[in-house]
Short mmCIF file of C-alpha atoms in Angstrom, two decimals:
data_model
loop_
_atom_site.label_atom_id
_atom_site.label_comp_id
_atom_site.label_asym_id
_atom_site.label_seq_id
_atom_site.Cartn_x
_atom_site.Cartn_y
_atom_site.Cartn_z
CA MET M 749 16.24 39.76 5.41
CA GLU M 750 18.38 37.63 7.66
CA LEU M 751 17.78 33.93 7.97
CA ASP M 752 16.38 32.66 11.21
CA ASN M 753 18.95 30.29 12.68
CA GLU M 754 16.33 28.80 14.96
CA MET M 755 14.53 27.56 11.84
CA LYS M 756 13.42 23.95 12.27
CA ILE M 757 14.59 21.80 9.37
CA LEU M 758 13.69 18.22 8.39
CA ILE M 759 16.32 16.29 6.39
CA VAL M 760 14.91 13.32 4.44
CA ASP M 761 17.28 10.82 2.78
CA ASP M 762 17.44 7.03 2.90
CA PHE M 763 21.24 7.09 3.23
CA SER M 764 22.29 7.99 6.77
CA THR M 765 25.69 9.17 5.47
CA MET M 766 24.02 11.80 3.27
CA ARG M 767 21.79 12.90 6.17
CA ARG M 768 24.90 13.41 8.30
CA ILE M 769 26.61 15.39 5.52
CA ILE M 770 23.61 17.70 5.07
CA LYS M 771 23.15 18.03 8.83
CA ASN M 772 26.81 19.05 9.26
CA LEU M 773 26.67 21.50 6.36
CA LEU M 774 23.53 23.09 7.80
CA ARG M 775 25.24 23.33 11.19
CA ASP M 776 28.16 25.12 9.51
CA LEU M 777 25.61 27.56 8.07
CA GLY M 778 24.28 28.15 11.58
CA PHE M 779 21.19 25.93 11.48
CA THR M 780 21.32 23.60 14.46
CA ASN M 781 17.64 22.76 14.83
CA THR M 782 17.47 19.77 12.47
CA GLN M 783 15.70 16.43 12.48
CA GLU M 784 16.02 13.43 10.17
CA ALA M 785 13.75 10.94 8.40
CA ASP M 786 14.67 8.12 6.03
CA ASP M 787 11.77 8.36 3.58
CA GLY M 788 8.51 10.14 2.83
CA THR M 789 6.42 7.73 4.87
CA THR M 790 8.38 8.61 8.04
CA ALA M 791 8.73 12.26 7.11
CA LEU M 792 5.08 13.11 6.47
CA PRO M 793 3.75 12.43 10.01
CA MET M 794 6.76 14.31 11.45
CA LEU M 795 5.97 17.29 9.23
CA LYS M 796 2.28 17.17 10.18
CA LYS M 797 2.92 17.54 13.89
CA GLY M 798 6.43 18.98 13.96
CA ASN M 799 6.08 22.68 13.06
CA PHE M 800 8.93 22.52 10.59
CA ASP M 801 10.06 25.64 8.72
CA PHE M 802 12.01 23.97 5.94
CA LEU M 803 12.24 20.57 4.24
CA VAL M 804 15.34 19.17 2.53
CA THR M 805 14.57 15.92 0.71
CA ASP M 806 16.15 13.31 -1.53
CA TRP M 807 14.12 11.88 -4.45
CA ASN M 808 15.06 8.20 -4.79
CA MET M 809 13.97 6.47 -1.58
CA PRO M 810 12.27 3.13 -0.93
CA GLY M 811 8.81 3.51 0.52
CA MET M 812 7.61 7.01 -0.27
CA THR M 813 9.84 8.90 -2.72
CA GLY M 814 10.76 12.56 -2.48
CA ILE M 815 8.56 13.56 -5.40
CA ASP M 816 5.55 11.89 -3.75
CA LEU M 817 6.43 13.57 -0.46
CA LEU M 818 6.61 16.91 -2.29
CA LYS M 819 3.16 16.33 -3.81
CA ALA M 820 1.72 15.19 -0.47
CA VAL M 821 3.03 18.33 1.27
CA ARG M 822 1.66 20.63 -1.42
CA ALA M 823 -1.72 18.85 -1.22
CA ASP M 824 -1.96 19.29 2.57
CA PRO M 825 -3.56 22.65 3.45
CA GLU M 826 -1.58 22.82 6.73
CA LEU M 827 1.77 22.24 5.00
CA SER M 828 1.27 23.55 1.47
CA ASN M 829 3.46 26.65 1.99
CA LEU M 830 6.44 24.77 3.45
CA PRO M 831 9.65 25.64 1.53
CA ILE M 832 11.15 22.49 -0.01
CA LEU M 833 14.65 21.95 -1.33
CA MET M 834 15.33 18.77 -3.28
CA VAL M 835 18.86 17.36 -3.04
CA THR M 836 19.07 14.37 -5.36
CA ALA M 837 21.12 12.42 -7.88
CA GLU M 838 18.17 12.41 -10.29
CA ALA M 839 19.50 14.46 -13.20
CA LYS M 840 17.08 13.98 -16.08
CA ARG M 841 15.55 17.18 -17.46
CA GLU M 842 12.05 15.71 -17.33
CA GLN M 843 12.55 14.91 -13.65
CA ILE M 844 13.64 18.44 -12.81
CA VAL M 845 10.68 19.81 -14.75
CA ALA M 846 8.35 17.40 -12.92
CA ALA M 847 9.72 18.56 -9.55
CA ALA M 848 9.29 22.20 -10.56
CA GLU M 849 5.71 21.52 -11.65
CA ALA M 850 5.02 19.78 -8.35
CA GLY M 851 6.07 22.98 -6.57
CA VAL M 852 9.65 22.48 -5.40
CA ASN M 853 11.46 25.66 -4.23
CA GLY M 854 14.98 24.59 -5.13
CA TYR M 855 16.74 21.67 -6.82
CA ILE M 856 20.32 20.53 -6.20
CA VAL M 857 21.93 17.61 -8.05
CA LYS M 858 24.35 15.34 -6.22
CA PRO M 859 27.28 15.50 -5.98
CA PHE M 860 27.05 19.09 -4.73
CA THR M 861 29.21 21.56 -2.82
CA ALA M 862 28.69 23.24 0.55
CA ASN M 863 28.54 26.54 -1.33
CA THR M 864 25.72 25.37 -3.62
CA LEU M 865 23.65 24.38 -0.59
CA LYS M 866 24.16 27.80 1.00
CA GLU M 867 23.35 29.61 -2.24
CA LYS M 868 20.11 27.73 -2.82
CA ILE M 869 18.89 28.12 0.77
CA ASP M 870 19.65 31.86 0.65
CA LYS M 871 17.80 32.18 -2.64
CA ILE M 872 14.73 30.29 -1.43
CA PHE M 873 14.31 32.47 1.65
CA GLU M 874 15.16 35.68 -0.19
CA ARG M 875 12.27 34.99 -2.52
CA ILE M 876 9.90 33.94 0.25
CA HIS M 877 10.65 37.05 2.31
CA GLY M 878 10.52 39.20 -0.81
CA GLU M 879 7.03 37.94 -1.62
CA GLY M 880 5.83 38.00 2.00
CA MET S 539 -16.28 -32.67 -25.61
CA ALA S 540 -14.59 -35.60 -23.89
CA GLU S 541 -12.56 -38.20 -25.82
CA GLU S 542 -14.63 -41.24 -24.99
CA SER S 543 -17.83 -39.59 -26.08
CA ALA S 544 -16.25 -38.91 -29.51
CA GLY S 545 -15.30 -42.62 -29.64
CA ASP S 546 -18.82 -43.62 -28.62
CA ARG S 547 -20.24 -41.42 -31.33
CA TYR S 548 -17.93 -42.99 -33.95
CA LEU S 549 -19.03 -46.47 -32.85
CA GLU S 550 -22.71 -45.53 -32.86
CA SER S 551 -22.52 -43.96 -36.35
CA ALA S 552 -20.50 -46.90 -37.70
CA ARG S 553 -23.11 -49.36 -36.40
CA MET S 554 -25.81 -47.23 -37.98
CA LEU S 555 -23.90 -47.25 -41.30
CA VAL S 556 -23.51 -51.05 -41.28
CA GLN S 557 -27.17 -51.55 -40.35
CA SER S 558 -28.34 -49.13 -43.08
CA LEU S 559 -26.17 -50.76 -45.77
CA GLU S 560 -27.35 -54.26 -44.76
CA ALA S 561 -30.95 -53.02 -44.88
CA GLY S 562 -30.27 -51.33 -48.26
CA ASP S 563 -31.39 -47.94 -46.86
CA GLU S 564 -29.16 -45.52 -48.82
CA MET S 565 -30.50 -42.35 -47.26
CA ALA S 566 -29.85 -43.60 -43.74
CA ALA S 567 -26.34 -44.75 -44.86
CA ASP S 568 -25.55 -41.27 -46.27
CA LYS S 569 -26.71 -39.72 -43.02
CA ALA S 570 -24.41 -42.01 -41.04
CA ILE S 571 -21.47 -41.10 -43.28
CA ASP S 572 -22.24 -37.37 -42.81
CA GLU S 573 -22.31 -37.93 -39.07
CA LEU S 574 -18.93 -39.70 -39.20
CA THR S 575 -17.42 -36.81 -41.21
CA HIS S 576 -18.82 -34.31 -38.73
CA ILE S 577 -17.24 -36.14 -35.79
CA ARG S 578 -13.97 -36.28 -37.69
CA GLU S 579 -14.06 -32.49 -38.28
CA THR S 580 -14.78 -31.78 -34.61
CA VAL S 581 -11.70 -33.78 -33.60
CA LEU S 582 -9.63 -31.89 -36.20
CA PHE S 583 -10.77 -28.54 -34.84
CA LYS S 584 -9.90 -29.64 -31.34
CA GLU S 585 -6.42 -30.64 -32.42
CA LEU S 586 -6.03 -27.38 -34.33
CA GLY S 587 -7.05 -25.54 -31.14
CA MET S 588 -4.40 -27.37 -29.17
CA LEU S 589 -1.76 -26.56 -31.79
CA THR S 590 -2.72 -22.88 -31.69
CA ARG S 591 -2.40 -22.87 -27.93
CA GLU S 592 1.05 -24.42 -28.08
CA LEU S 593 2.10 -21.84 -30.64
CA HIS S 594 0.81 -19.10 -28.36
CA GLU S 595 2.78 -20.47 -25.41
CA SER S 596 5.91 -20.67 -27.55
CA ILE S 597 5.54 -17.06 -28.64
CA LYS S 598 5.16 -16.00 -25.00
CA ALA S 599 8.29 -17.96 -24.10
CA PHE S 600 10.09 -16.35 -27.00
CA ARG S 601 9.25 -12.93 -25.54
CA LEU S 602 10.96 -14.01 -22.33
CA ASP S 603 13.92 -15.13 -24.40
CA THR S 604 14.24 -11.70 -26.00
CA ARG S 605 14.21 -10.10 -22.52
CA LEU S 606 17.03 -12.44 -21.53
CA SER S 607 19.03 -11.68 -24.66
CA ASP S 608 18.36 -8.00 -24.07
CA ILE S 609 19.84 -8.38 -20.59
CA ALA S 610 22.81 -10.30 -21.94
CA GLU S 611 23.50 -7.88 -24.80
CA SER S 612 23.01 -4.50 -23.19
CA GLU S 613 22.20 -4.58 -19.50
CA ILE S 614 25.03 -6.79 -18.27
CA PRO S 615 27.73 -4.67 -20.03
CA ASP S 616 25.80 -1.63 -18.75
CA ALA S 617 25.92 -3.02 -15.19
CA ARG S 618 29.64 -3.69 -15.61
CA ASP S 619 30.18 -0.04 -16.56
CA ARG S 620 28.11 1.05 -13.56
CA LEU S 621 30.15 -1.10 -11.19
CA ASN S 622 33.39 0.21 -12.72
CA TYR S 623 32.07 3.70 -12.10
CA VAL S 624 31.46 2.73 -8.46
CA ILE S 625 35.14 1.71 -8.19
CA THR S 626 36.20 5.06 -9.70
CA MET S 627 33.93 7.01 -7.37
CA THR S 628 35.01 5.21 -4.21
CA GLU S 629 38.64 5.62 -5.22
CA GLN S 630 38.21 9.33 -5.80
CA ALA S 631 36.38 9.74 -2.49
CA ALA S 632 39.12 7.88 -0.63
CA HIS S 633 41.79 10.10 -2.23
CA ARG S 634 39.84 13.27 -1.48
CA THR S 635 39.52 12.23 2.15
CA LEU S 636 43.16 11.15 2.46
CA THR S 637 44.42 14.36 0.85
CA ALA S 638 42.36 16.45 3.25
CA ILE S 639 43.62 14.42 6.23
CA GLU S 640 47.28 14.52 5.16
CA ASP S 641 47.18 18.26 4.60
CA SER S 642 45.50 18.74 7.99
CA ILE S 643 48.08 16.58 9.77
CA ASN S 644 50.90 18.73 8.33
CA ARG S 645 49.22 21.96 9.41
CA VAL S 646 48.42 20.72 12.90
CA ASP S 647 52.02 19.48 13.24
CA VAL S 648 53.33 22.94 12.37
CA VAL S 649 51.05 24.64 14.90
CA ILE S 650 51.99 22.15 17.64
CA GLY S 651 55.68 22.54 16.75
CA LYS S 652 55.45 26.32 17.17
CA ALA S 653 53.33 26.14 20.30
CA GLN S 654 55.81 24.04 22.28
CA PRO S 655 58.77 26.55 22.47
CA MET S 656 56.28 29.41 22.80
CA ARG S 657 54.76 27.81 25.87
CA GLU S 658 58.22 27.40 27.48
CA ASN S 659 59.05 31.06 26.80
CA TRP S 660 55.66 32.15 28.08
CA GLN S 661 56.28 30.16 31.29
CA ARG S 662 59.68 31.90 31.70
CA PHE S 663 57.97 35.26 31.27
CA ARG S 664 55.35 34.37 33.90
CA ASN S 665 58.19 33.37 36.23
CA ARG S 666 59.84 36.75 35.58
CA GLU S 667 62.89 35.05 34.15
CA MET S 668 62.86 36.95 30.87
CA ALA S 669 64.89 39.95 29.77
CA VAL S 670 63.16 42.89 28.02
CA ASP S 671 64.82 42.19 24.64
CA GLU S 672 63.79 38.58 24.80
CA PHE S 673 60.24 39.63 25.69
CA ARG S 674 60.07 41.81 22.56
CA VAL S 675 60.99 38.77 20.48
CA LEU S 676 58.39 36.70 22.32
CA CYS S 677 55.72 39.32 21.61
CA ARG S 678 56.55 39.27 17.91
CA ASP S 679 56.56 35.44 17.86
CA LEU S 680 53.25 35.40 19.71
CA ASP S 681 51.70 37.74 17.14
CA GLU S 682 52.89 35.54 14.30
CA PHE S 683 51.74 32.41 16.08
CA LEU S 684 48.22 33.71 16.70
CA GLU S 685 47.89 34.82 13.10
CA ALA S 686 49.25 31.54 11.77
CA SER S 687 47.05 29.39 14.01
CA ALA S 688 43.93 31.27 12.92
CA GLU S 689 44.95 30.76 9.30
CA GLU S 690 45.91 27.09 9.73
CA GLY S 691 42.76 26.49 11.76
CA GLY S 692 40.68 27.87 8.89
CA LYS S 693 42.44 25.60 6.43
CA VAL S 694 41.96 22.55 8.66
CA GLN S 695 38.30 23.51 8.97
CA SER S 696 37.85 23.58 5.19
CA ASN S 697 39.76 20.28 4.93
CA LEU S 698 37.27 18.79 7.38
CA THR S 699 34.37 20.04 5.24
CA GLU S 700 36.11 18.54 2.20
CA ALA S 701 36.43 15.17 3.97
CA LEU S 702 32.80 15.43 5.03
CA MET S 703 31.59 16.15 1.49
CA ALA S 704 33.70 13.31 0.08
CA GLN S 705 31.51 10.87 2.00
CA ASP S 706 28.65 11.53 -0.42
CA TYR S 707 30.04 8.63 -2.47
CA GLN S 708 28.31 6.21 -0.12
CA ASP S 709 24.86 7.48 -1.10
CA LEU S 710 25.66 7.78 -4.82
CA THR S 711 27.39 4.40 -5.21
CA GLY S 712 24.76 2.80 -2.98
CA GLN S 713 22.03 3.87 -5.40
CA ILE S 714 24.01 2.52 -8.37
CA ILE S 715 24.74 -0.80 -6.66
CA ARG S 716 21.08 -1.14 -5.68
CA ARG S 717 20.16 -0.83 -9.36
CA VAL S 718 22.61 -3.57 -10.32
CA ILE S 719 21.19 -5.79 -7.56
CA ASN S 720 17.74 -5.33 -9.10
CA LEU S 721 19.14 -6.42 -12.46
CA VAL S 722 20.74 -9.53 -10.94
CA GLN S 723 17.40 -10.35 -9.36
CA GLU S 724 15.65 -9.97 -12.70
CA VAL S 725 18.19 -12.23 -14.40
CA GLU S 726 17.59 -14.82 -11.69
CA GLU S 727 13.82 -14.69 -12.13
CA ASN S 728 14.11 -14.97 -15.92
CA LEU S 729 16.45 -17.93 -15.65
CA VAL S 730 14.06 -19.68 -13.29
CA GLN S 731 11.26 -19.11 -15.79
CA LEU S 732 13.39 -20.40 -18.62
CA VAL S 733 14.23 -23.56 -16.67
CA ARG S 734 10.55 -24.02 -15.86
CA PHE S 735 9.59 -23.59 -19.50
CA SER S 736 12.18 -25.92 -20.94
CA GLY S 737 11.36 -28.45 -18.22
CA GLY S 738 7.71 -28.48 -19.23
CA ARG S 739 5.05 -25.83 -19.10
CA ILE S 740 5.33 -22.15 -18.45
CA LEU S 741 3.12 -20.56 -15.85
CA GLU S 742 0.70 -17.95 -17.08
CA GLU S 743 1.69 -15.37 -14.48
CA ASN S 744 5.39 -15.39 -15.41
CA ALA S 745 4.85 -13.91 -18.84
CA ALA S 746 3.20 -10.87 -17.32
CA SER S 747 6.34 -9.81 -15.44
CA ALA S 748 8.13 -9.04 -18.70
CA ASP S 749 5.76 -6.11 -19.14
CA LYS S 750 6.24 -4.50 -15.75
CA ASN S 751 7.54 -0.95 -15.22
CA LYS S 752 5.38 0.42 -17.98
CA ASP S 753 3.14 2.85 -16.12
CA GLY S 754 3.41 6.53 -16.94
CA ALA S 755 4.47 7.97 -13.54
CA ILE S 756 7.83 9.72 -13.33
CA LYS S 757 10.41 7.40 -11.77
CA ALA S 758 13.56 7.70 -9.74
CA GLU S 759 16.56 6.35 -11.67
CA GLY S 760 19.50 6.99 -9.39
CA PRO S 761 22.72 8.85 -10.22
CA SER S 762 23.59 9.17 -13.90
CA VAL S 763 26.70 7.24 -14.90
CA PRO S 764 28.96 8.84 -17.53
CA GLY S 765 29.06 6.78 -20.73
CA VAL S 766 26.13 4.62 -19.62
CA ASP S 767 23.25 7.01 -19.16
CA LYS S 768 22.68 8.75 -22.42
CA GLY S 769 19.77 11.01 -23.15
CA ASP S 770 18.40 14.05 -21.48
CA VAL S 771 20.59 14.27 -18.40
CA VAL S 772 21.79 17.60 -17.00
CA GLN S 773 25.54 18.11 -16.63
CA GLY S 774 25.88 19.54 -13.15
CA GLN S 775 24.22 22.23 -11.06
CA ASP S 776 24.61 25.02 -13.66
CA ASP S 777 22.41 23.09 -16.10
CA VAL S 778 19.81 22.57 -13.38
CA ASP S 779 19.81 26.30 -12.60
CA ASP S 780 19.47 27.20 -16.29
CA LEU S 781 16.60 24.77 -16.74
CA LEU S 782 14.78 26.04 -13.66
CA SER S 783 15.25 29.68 -14.60
CA SER S 784 13.81 28.90 -18.04
CA LEU S 785 10.76 27.62 -16.11
CA GLY S 786 10.48 30.93 -14.26
CA PHE S 787 12.48 30.01 -11.13
#
């Protein structure tokens, strides 16, 4: 199934440079409908009223971290099915396992390539459409 | 019990002892001596208590000292390695960006260089100043030019993506530097405590901070630094994918 380019995506990272990089990469992949937040505390209310289709989040952020945001989304009945891709420098095995257990849909370690981002997004939506 | 009351009790018992001895009352004298001994023991216990407390304070201060020596022995060299890694990363990112820009400049120069004579010839054609043979050459050149500019354009595009991706150093080094800043802050706090302690008394609350960061929740640690972060760290995206697929992803 083809990806919907109108998909509304929220990019959460405390570094504005990384948000710009991800935003540009997503634009190259055809996704232009993106918004940004700098941590979980800002992201959560946006997600609650924003009708987002996809969340790309960092882990290590002051305020609310990505793992806490992930847990909060999964715990919210309105948002629990939102696909989440984690893009983070956190590279410990126990961290990746913890993210998987919390219900992440994909995990990318920084530094990453444009191709990796495309691959993981394709895979996430392949699986979702396959199951649906 | 307050000091003066112990003194009062000594005086009272001593008077009692003198009176009893003068009166030849041995039992009363023995009782007064017992009382004096008892007061003496109470004072001893109090002093022992104070000694114990001082010892306790010293042990607490020693724990702070070990944290400081821990910082000096392992965390400062560790921070130095992290900062060196930041230099390496920023250098690499700068080179990646410069290489992409230099390559793009060359390609754009070539395209512009070819476009200029082509435009003049095209103008001559539009003005009907061109012979048929010349037009054939122009057509062939135009074909080549269009093909080349599509190709060069593609390469410039991927150079731009390369330059874009190279900027990820700002996030990664930022996280590492933030961690070093936290360490510097901790060193500062420990030094302040040490100064306070050696200048007199240590505050109860300061000892507690040595035990922070001990709760069980999974924590963010920032980018792993080669040669500094040992332990269970994945080596790149392939490792992550393997791990996740072993978990049923």
